[in-house]
Each structure stands twice: as structure tokens, then as C-alpha cells.
PDB file of C-alpha atoms in Angstrom:
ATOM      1  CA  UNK G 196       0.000   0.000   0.000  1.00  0.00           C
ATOM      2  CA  UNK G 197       1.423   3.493  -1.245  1.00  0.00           C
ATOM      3  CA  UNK G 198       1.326   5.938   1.829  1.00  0.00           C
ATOM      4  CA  UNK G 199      -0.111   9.922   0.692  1.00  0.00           C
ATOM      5  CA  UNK G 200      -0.346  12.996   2.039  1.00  0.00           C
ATOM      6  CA  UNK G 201       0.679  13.516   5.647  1.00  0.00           C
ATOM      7  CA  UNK G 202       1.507   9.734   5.975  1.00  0.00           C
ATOM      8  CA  UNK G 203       4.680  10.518   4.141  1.00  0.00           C
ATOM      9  CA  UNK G 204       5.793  13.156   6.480  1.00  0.00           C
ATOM     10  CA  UNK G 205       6.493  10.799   8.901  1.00  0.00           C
ATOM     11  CA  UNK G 206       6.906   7.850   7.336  1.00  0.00           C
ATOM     12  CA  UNK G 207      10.516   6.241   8.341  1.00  0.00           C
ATOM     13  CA  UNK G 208      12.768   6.663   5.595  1.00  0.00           C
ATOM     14  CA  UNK G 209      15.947   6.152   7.507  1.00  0.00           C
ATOM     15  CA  UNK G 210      17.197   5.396  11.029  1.00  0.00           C
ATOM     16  CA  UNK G 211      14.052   6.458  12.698  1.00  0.00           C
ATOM     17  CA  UNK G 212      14.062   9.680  10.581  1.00  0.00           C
ATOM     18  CA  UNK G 213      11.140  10.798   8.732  1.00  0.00           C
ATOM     19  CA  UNK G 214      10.717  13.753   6.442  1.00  0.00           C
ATOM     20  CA  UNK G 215      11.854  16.080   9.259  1.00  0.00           C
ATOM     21  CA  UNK G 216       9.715  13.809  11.371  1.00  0.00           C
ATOM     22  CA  UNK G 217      11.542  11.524  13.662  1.00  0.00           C
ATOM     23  CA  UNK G 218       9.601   7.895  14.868  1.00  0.00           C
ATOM     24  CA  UNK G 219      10.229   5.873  17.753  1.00  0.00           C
ATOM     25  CA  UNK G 220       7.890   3.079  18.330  1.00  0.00           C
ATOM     26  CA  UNK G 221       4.462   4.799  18.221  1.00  0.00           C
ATOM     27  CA  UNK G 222       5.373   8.170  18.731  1.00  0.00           C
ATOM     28  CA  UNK G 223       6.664  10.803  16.004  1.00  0.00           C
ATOM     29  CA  UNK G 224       7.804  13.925  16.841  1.00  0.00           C
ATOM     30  CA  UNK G 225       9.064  17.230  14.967  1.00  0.00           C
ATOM     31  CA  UNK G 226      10.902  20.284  16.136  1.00  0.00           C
ATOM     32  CA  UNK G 227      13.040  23.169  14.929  1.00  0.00           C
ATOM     33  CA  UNK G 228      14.043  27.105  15.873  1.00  0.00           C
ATOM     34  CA  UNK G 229      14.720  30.446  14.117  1.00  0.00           C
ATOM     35  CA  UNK G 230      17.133  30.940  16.736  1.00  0.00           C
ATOM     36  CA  UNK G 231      15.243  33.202  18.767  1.00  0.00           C
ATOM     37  CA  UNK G 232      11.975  30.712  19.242  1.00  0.00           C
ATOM     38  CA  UNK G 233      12.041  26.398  19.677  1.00  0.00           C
ATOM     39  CA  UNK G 234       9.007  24.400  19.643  1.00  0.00           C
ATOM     40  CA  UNK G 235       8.417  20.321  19.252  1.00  0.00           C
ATOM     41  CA  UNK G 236       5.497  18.341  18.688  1.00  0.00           C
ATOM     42  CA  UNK G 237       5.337  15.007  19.843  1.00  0.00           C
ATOM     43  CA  UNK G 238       2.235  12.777  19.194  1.00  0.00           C
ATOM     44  CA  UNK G 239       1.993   9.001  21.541  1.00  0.00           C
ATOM     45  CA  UNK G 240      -0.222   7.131  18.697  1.00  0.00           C
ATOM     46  CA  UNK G 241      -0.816   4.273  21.485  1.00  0.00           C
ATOM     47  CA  UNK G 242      -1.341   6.477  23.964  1.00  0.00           C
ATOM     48  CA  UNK G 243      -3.379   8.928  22.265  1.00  0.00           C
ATOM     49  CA  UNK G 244      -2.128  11.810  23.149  1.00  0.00           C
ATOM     50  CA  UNK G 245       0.151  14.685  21.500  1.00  0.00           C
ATOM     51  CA  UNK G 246       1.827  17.483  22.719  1.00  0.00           C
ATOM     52  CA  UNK G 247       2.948  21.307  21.639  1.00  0.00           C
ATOM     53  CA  UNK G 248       5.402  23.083  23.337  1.00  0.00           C
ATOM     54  CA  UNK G 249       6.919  26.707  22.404  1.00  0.00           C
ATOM     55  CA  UNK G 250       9.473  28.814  23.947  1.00  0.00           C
ATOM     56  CA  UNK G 251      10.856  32.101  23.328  1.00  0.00           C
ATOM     57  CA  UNK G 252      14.545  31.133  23.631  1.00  0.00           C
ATOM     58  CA  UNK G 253      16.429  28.630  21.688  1.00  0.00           C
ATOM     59  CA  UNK G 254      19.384  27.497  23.589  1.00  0.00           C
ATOM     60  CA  UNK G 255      20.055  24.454  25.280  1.00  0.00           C
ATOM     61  CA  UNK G 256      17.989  25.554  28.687  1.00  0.00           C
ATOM     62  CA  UNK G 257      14.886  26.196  26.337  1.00  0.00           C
ATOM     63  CA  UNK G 258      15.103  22.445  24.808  1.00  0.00           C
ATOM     64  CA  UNK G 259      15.685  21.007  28.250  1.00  0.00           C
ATOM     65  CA  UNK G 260      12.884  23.124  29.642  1.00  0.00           C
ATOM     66  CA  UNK G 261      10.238  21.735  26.750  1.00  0.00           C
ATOM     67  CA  UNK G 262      11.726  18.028  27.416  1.00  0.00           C
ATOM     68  CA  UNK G 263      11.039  18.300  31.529  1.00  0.00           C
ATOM     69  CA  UNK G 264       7.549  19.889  30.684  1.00  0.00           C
ATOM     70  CA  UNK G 265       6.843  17.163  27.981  1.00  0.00           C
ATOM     71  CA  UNK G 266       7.710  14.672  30.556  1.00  0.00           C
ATOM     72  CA  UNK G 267       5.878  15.572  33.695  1.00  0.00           C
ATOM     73  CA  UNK G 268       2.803  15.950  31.428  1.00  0.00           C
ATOM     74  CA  UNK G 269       3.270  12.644  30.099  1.00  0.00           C
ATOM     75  CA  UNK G 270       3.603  11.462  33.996  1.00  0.00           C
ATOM     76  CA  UNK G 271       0.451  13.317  34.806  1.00  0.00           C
ATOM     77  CA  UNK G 272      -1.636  11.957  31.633  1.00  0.00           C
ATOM     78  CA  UNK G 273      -0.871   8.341  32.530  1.00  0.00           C
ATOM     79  CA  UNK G 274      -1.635   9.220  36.067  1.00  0.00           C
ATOM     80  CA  UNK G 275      -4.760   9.824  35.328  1.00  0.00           C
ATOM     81  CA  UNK G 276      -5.796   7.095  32.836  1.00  0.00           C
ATOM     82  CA  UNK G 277      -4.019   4.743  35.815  1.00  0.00           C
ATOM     83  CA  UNK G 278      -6.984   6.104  38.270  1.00  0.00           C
TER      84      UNK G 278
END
């Protein structure tokens, strides 16, 4: 079956790396800067759940900021499905 559209944005096309998209079992996530801004969407397929995160810096503090939100939201969603 030929994959279309958005399918082939994050389609694995090498080493986990899609289109800009990277995939890692069922989640695929994208991010980037302008050097002033960095945001990353990651979407959990078997979890159903995605997240968007922006910040107005783009240095290493501002990635590991988005990665420790990303996380304890992650914690906090499976939390709740757990209750």
C-alpha cells in the first residue's frame, strides 16, 4: 500500500528519521528554531495523546525546559488514565 499525504511526512525513511519527522515506536515527533523561538510536537499514537510546546529562547535551557515539561505531562496523563 502506497502511503499519501501527511503519511509521508512521517513515514521512516531512515534510522528512525522521517521527512523532518523523527519515529520511535508509536510516537513521532518534529521540532526546529529560528534561533530566537524552539518548539516540538510530539504525538503518543498508542497512547493517544500529542503534545505542543513553544518557547521564546532557543538554547540548550529552552530544549531542556520543553523536554522536563513534555515529561511531567506525560507522567500526569498516565496518572490519570491509571486512576
Amino acid at each position: 500500500r502506497k502511503t499519501s499525504g501527511v503519511g509521508l511526512l512521517y513515514q521512516e525513511r531512515y534510522n528512525g528519521y522521517a521527512l523532518g519527522w523523527g519515529r520511535f515506536d508509536n510516537m513521532i515527533w518534529h521540532n526546529g528554531s529560528n534561533d530566537y523561538w524552539f518548539a516540538e510536537l510530539v504525538i503518543d499514537k498508542k497512547k493517544n495523546l500529542a503534545l505542543f510546546a513553544v518557547v521564546n529562547a532557543a538554547d540548550q535551557n529552552a530544549q531542556d525546559a520543553i523536554s522536563a515539561a513534555q515529561s511531567m505531562l506525560i507522567e500526569r496523563h498516565d496518572a490519570f488514565l491509571n486512576n
